[in-house]
PDB file of C-alpha atoms in Angstrom:
ATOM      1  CA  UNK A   1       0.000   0.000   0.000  1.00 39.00           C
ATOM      2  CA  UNK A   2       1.348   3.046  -0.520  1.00 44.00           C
ATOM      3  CA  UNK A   3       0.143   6.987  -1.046  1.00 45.00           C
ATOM      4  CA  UNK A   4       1.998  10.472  -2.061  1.00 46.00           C
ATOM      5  CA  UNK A   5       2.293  12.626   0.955  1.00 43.00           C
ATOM      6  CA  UNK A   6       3.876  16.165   0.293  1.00 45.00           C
ATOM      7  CA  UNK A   7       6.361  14.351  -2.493  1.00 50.00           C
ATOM      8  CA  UNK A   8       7.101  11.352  -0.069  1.00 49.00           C
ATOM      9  CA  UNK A   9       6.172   7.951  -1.197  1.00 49.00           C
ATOM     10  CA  UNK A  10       4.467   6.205   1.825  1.00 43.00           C
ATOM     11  CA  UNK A  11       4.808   2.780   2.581  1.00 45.00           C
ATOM     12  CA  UNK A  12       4.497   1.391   5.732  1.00 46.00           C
ATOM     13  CA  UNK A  13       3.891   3.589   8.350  1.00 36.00           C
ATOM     14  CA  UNK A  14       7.390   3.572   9.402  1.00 45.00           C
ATOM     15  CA  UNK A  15       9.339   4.416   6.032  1.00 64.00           C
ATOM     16  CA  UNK A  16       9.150   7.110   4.022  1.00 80.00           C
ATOM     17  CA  UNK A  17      10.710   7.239   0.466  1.00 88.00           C
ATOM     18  CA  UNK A  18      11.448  10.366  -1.244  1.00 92.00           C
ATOM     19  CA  UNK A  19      10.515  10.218  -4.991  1.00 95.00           C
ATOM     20  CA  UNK A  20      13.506  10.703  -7.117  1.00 95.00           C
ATOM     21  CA  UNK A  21      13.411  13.419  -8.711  1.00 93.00           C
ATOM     22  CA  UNK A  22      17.269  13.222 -10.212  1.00 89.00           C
ATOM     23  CA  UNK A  23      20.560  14.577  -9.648  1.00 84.00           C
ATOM     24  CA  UNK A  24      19.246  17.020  -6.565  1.00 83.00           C
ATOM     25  CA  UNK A  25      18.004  14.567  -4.563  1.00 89.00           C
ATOM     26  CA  UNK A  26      19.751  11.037  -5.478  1.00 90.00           C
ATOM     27  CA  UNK A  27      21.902  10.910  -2.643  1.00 84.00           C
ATOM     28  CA  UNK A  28      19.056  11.191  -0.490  1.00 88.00           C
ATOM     29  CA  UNK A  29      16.798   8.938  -2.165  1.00 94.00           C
ATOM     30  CA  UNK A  30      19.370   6.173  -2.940  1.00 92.00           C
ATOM     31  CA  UNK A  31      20.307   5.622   1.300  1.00 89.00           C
ATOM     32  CA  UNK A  32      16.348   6.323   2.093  1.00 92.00           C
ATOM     33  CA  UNK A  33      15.720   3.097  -0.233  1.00 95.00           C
ATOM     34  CA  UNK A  34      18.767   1.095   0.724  1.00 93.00           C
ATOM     35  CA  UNK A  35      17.776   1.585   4.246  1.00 92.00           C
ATOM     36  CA  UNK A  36      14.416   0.156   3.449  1.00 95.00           C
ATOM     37  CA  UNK A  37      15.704  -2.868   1.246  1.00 95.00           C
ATOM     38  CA  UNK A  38      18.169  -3.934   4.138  1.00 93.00           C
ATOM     39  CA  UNK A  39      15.220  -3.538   6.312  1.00 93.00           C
ATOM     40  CA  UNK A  40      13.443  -5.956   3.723  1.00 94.00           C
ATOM     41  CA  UNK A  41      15.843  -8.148   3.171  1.00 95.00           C
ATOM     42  CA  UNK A  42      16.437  -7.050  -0.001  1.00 95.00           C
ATOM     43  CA  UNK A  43      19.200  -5.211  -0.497  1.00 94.00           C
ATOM     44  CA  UNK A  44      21.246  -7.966  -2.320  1.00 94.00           C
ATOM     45  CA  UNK A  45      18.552  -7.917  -5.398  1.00 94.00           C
ATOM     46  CA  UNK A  46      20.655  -4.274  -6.093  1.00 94.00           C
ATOM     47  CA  UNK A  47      23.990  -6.039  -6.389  1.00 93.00           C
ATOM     48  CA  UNK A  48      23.307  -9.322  -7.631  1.00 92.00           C
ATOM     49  CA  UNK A  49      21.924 -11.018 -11.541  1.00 92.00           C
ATOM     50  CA  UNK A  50      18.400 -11.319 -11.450  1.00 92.00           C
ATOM     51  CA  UNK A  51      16.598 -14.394 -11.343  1.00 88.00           C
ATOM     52  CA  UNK A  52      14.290 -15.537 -14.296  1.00 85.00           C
ATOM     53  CA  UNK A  53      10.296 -16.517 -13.399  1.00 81.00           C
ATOM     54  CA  UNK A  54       9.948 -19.325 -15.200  1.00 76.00           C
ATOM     55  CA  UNK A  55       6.448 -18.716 -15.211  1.00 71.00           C
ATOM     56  CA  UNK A  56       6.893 -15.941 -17.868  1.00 67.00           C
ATOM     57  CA  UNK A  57       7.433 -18.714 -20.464  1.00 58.00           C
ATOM     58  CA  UNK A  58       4.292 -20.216 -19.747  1.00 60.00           C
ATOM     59  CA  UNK A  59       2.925 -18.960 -23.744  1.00 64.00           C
ATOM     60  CA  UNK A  60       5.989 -21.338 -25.127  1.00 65.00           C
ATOM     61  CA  UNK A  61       5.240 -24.501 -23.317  1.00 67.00           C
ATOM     62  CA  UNK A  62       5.074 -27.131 -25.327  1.00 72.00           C
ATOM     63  CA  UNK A  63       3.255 -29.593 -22.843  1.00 73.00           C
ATOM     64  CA  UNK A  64       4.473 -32.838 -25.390  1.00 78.00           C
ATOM     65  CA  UNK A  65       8.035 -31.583 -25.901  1.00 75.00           C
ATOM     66  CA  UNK A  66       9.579 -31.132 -22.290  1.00 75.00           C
ATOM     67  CA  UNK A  67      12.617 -29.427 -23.127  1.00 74.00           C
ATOM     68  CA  UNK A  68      10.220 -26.534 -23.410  1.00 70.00           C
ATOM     69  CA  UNK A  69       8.999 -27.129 -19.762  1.00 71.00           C
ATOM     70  CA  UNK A  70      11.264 -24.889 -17.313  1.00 73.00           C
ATOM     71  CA  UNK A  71      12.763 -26.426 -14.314  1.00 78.00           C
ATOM     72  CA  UNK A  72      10.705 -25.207 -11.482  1.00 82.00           C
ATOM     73  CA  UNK A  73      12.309 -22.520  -8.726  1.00 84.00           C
ATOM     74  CA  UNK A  74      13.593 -24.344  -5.510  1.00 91.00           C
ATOM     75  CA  UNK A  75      12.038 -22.626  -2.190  1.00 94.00           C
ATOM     76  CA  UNK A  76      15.282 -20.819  -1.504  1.00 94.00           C
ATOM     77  CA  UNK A  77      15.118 -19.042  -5.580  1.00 93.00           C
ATOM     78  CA  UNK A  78      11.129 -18.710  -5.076  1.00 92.00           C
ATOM     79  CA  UNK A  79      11.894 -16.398  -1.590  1.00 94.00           C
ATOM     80  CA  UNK A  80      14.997 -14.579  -3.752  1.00 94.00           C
ATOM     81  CA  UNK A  81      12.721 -14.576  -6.936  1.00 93.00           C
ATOM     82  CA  UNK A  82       9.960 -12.394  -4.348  1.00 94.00           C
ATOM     83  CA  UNK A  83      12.440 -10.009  -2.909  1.00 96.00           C
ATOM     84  CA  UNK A  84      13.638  -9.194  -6.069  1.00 95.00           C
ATOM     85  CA  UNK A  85      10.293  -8.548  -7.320  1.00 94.00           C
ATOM     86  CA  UNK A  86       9.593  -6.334  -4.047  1.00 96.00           C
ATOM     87  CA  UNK A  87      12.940  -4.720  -4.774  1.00 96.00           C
ATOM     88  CA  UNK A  88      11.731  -3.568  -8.058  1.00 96.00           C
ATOM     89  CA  UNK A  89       8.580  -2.695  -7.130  1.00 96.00           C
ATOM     90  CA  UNK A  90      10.078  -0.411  -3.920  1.00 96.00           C
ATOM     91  CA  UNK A  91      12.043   1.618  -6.667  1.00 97.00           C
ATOM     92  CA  UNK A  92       9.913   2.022  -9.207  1.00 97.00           C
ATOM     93  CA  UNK A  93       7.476   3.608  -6.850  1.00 96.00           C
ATOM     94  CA  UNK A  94       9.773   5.550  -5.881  1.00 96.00           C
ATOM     95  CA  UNK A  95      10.512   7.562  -8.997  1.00 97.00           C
ATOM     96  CA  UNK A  96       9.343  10.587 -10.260  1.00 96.00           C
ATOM     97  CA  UNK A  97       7.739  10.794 -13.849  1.00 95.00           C
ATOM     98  CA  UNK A  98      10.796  12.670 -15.328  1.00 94.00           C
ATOM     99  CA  UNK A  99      12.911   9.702 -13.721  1.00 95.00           C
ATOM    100  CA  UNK A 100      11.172   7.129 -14.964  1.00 95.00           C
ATOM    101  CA  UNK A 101      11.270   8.650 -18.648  1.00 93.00           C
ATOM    102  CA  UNK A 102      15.015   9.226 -18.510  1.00 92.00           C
ATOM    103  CA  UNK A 103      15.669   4.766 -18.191  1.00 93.00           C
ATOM    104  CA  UNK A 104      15.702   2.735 -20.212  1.00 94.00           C
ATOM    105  CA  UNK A 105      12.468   0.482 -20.392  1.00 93.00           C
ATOM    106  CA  UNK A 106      14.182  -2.592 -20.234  1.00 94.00           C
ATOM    107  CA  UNK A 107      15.155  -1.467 -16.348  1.00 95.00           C
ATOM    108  CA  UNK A 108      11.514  -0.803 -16.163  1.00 95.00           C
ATOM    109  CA  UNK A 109      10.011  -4.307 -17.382  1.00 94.00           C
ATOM    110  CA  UNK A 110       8.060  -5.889 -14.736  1.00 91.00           C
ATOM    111  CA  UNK A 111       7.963  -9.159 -17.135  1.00 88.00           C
ATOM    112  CA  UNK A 112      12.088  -9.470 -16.015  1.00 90.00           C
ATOM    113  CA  UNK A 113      12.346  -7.770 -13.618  1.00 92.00           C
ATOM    114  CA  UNK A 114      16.632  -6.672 -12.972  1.00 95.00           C
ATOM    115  CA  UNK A 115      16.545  -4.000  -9.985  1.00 97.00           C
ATOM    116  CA  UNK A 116      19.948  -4.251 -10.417  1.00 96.00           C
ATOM    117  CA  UNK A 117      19.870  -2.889 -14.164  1.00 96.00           C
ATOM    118  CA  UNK A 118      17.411   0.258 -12.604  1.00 97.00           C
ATOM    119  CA  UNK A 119      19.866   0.975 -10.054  1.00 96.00           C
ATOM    120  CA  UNK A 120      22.850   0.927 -11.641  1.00 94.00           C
ATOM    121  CA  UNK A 121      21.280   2.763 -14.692  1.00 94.00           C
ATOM    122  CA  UNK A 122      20.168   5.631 -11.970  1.00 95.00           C
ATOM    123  CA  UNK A 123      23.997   5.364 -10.538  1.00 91.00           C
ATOM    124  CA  UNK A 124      24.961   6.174 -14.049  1.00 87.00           C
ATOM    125  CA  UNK A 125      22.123   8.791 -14.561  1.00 88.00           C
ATOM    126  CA  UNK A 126      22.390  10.674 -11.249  1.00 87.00           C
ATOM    127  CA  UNK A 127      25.131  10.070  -8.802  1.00 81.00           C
ATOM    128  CA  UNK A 128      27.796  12.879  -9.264  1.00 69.00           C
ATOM    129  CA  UNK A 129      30.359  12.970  -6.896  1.00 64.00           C
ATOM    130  CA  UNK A 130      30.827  16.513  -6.328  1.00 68.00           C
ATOM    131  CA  UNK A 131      32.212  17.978  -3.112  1.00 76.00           C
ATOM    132  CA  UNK A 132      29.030  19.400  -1.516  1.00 76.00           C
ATOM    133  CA  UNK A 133      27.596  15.697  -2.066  1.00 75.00           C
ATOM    134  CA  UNK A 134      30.705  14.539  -0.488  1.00 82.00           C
ATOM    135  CA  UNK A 135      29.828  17.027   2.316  1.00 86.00           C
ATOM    136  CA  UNK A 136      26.314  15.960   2.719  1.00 84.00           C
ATOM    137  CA  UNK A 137      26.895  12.064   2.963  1.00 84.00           C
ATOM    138  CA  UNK A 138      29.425  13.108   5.982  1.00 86.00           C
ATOM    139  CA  UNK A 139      26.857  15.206   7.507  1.00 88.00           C
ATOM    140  CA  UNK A 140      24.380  12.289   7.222  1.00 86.00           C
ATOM    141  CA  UNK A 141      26.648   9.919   8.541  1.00 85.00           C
ATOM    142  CA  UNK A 142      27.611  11.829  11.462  1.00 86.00           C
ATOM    143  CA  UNK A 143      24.388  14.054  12.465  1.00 87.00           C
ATOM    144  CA  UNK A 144      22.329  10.043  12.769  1.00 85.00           C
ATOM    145  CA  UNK A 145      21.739   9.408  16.477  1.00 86.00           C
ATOM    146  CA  UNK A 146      19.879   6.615  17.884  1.00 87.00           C
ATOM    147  CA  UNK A 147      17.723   7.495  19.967  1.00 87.00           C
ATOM    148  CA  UNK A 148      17.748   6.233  23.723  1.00 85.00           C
ATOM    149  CA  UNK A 149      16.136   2.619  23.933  1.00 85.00           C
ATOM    150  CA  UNK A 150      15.091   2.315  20.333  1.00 86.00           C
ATOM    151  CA  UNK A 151      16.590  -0.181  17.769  1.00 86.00           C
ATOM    152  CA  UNK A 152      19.979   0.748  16.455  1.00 85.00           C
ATOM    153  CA  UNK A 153      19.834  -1.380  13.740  1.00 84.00           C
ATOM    154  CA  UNK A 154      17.374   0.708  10.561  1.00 82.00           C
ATOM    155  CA  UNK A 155      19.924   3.691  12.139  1.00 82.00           C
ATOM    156  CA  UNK A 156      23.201   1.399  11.386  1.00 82.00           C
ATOM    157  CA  UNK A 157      21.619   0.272   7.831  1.00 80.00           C
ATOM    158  CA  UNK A 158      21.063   3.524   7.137  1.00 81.00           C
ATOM    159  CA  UNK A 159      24.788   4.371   8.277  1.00 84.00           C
ATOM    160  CA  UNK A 160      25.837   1.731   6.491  1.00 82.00           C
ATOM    161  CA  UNK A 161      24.312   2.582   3.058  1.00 79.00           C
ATOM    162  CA  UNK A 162      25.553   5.967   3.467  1.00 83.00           C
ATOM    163  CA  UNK A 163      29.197   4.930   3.556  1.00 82.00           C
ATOM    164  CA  UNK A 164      28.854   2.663   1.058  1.00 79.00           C
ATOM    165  CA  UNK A 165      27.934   5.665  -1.409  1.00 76.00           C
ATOM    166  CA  UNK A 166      31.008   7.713   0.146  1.00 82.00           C
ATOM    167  CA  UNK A 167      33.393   4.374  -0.931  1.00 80.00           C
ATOM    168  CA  UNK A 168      31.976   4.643  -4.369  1.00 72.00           C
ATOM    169  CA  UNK A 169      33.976   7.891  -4.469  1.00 73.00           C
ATOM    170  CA  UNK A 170      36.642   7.819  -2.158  1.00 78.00           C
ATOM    171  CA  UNK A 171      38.832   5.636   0.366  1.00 82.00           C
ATOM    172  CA  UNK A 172      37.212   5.536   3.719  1.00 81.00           C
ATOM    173  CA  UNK A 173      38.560   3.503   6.548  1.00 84.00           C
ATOM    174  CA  UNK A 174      37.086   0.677   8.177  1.00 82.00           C
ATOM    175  CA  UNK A 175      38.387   2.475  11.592  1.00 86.00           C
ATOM    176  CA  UNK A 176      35.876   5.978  10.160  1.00 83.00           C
ATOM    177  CA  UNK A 177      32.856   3.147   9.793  1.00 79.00           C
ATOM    178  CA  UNK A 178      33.548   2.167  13.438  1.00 84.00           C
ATOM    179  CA  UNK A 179      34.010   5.472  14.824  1.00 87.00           C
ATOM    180  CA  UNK A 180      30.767   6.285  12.951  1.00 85.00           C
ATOM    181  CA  UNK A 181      28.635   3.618  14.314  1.00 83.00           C
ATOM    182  CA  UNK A 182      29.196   4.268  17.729  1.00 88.00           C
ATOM    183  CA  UNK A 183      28.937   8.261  17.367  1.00 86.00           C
ATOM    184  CA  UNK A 184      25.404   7.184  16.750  1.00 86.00           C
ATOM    185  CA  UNK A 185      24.478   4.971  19.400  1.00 86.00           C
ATOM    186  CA  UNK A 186      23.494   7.470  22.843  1.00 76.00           C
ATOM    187  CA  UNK A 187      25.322   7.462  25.204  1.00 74.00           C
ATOM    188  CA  UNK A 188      23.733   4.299  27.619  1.00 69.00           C
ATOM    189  CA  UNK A 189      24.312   2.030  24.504  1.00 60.00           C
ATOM    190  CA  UNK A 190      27.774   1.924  24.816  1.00 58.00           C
TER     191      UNK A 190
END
């Protein structure tokens, strides 16, 4: 379920996804939805080759020739096959009009579905490493507190997204991660 609120993309009543609306705002938008995927569990569907539904080929079945019959998904590729489909779905309602006109509609096809191909065509599209976004990641990454007795770990997701989009453009050291991490949690956490 999910509704526009004041150009935020609603989904549950804990996340809220900013629409992308392109280079302005990827930064933003990309930890806001990696945040949510790791929440998910399904944050890998970004990263790795997309599974195929075999059910797609269900027009080219020959039922008398079985070569034509696909294998069917184990339970372990049916669970990947529906976070991958959830992945997809998260980002695609997450993108403006103007977004979703500027990819490719291959990156868009819900028939084979690749939320890998959308997000690194949006990396390609959007992300430009400029020092003010190098600023703003920092800020991000250092201004997120937990706060007292909730649970750290959407906070460290979210940290951790965020420096995974500063070591797309720079060195950082495991040591800053650390460092990082505990800035965040108050003060009776640690």
């Amino acid at each position: 379920m999910s509704a526009y609120d004041d150009g935020q993309l609603v989904r549950d009543t804990s996340s809220k996804i900013p629409l992308l609306l392109g280079n302005a705002n990827y930064i933003q938008w990309s930890s806001s939805v990696s945040s949510l995927l790791l929440r998910k569990q399904a944050l890998f569907c970004l990263k790795s080759e997309p599974l195929e539904d075999p059910s797609f080929h269900f027009d080219s079945m020959d039922p008398s020739d079985p070569s034509t019959i696909p294998t069917p998904l184990t339970p372990t590729e049916q669970a990947r096959l529906a976070k991958q489909n959830e992945g997809l779905g998260i980002l695609l309602q997450s993108l403006s009009e103007a977004v979703k006109n500027a990819v490719s509609a291959e990156a868009q096809d819900v028939f084979r579905p690749n939320p890998k191909l959308l997000w690194d065509e949006l990396f390609t599209l959007y992300f430009q490493t400029t020092g003010h976004q190098i600023s703003q990641l920092y800020s991000t990454l250092w201004s997120t507190r937990v706060p007292s007795g909730a649970d750290p770990l959407p906070y460290l997701g979210a940290q951790r997204a965020t420096m995974a989009q500063l070591r797309q453009s720079q060195k950082v050291e495991d040591q800053q991660v650390a460092y990082a991490m505990l800035h965040a949690l108050s003060d009776e956490e640690y």
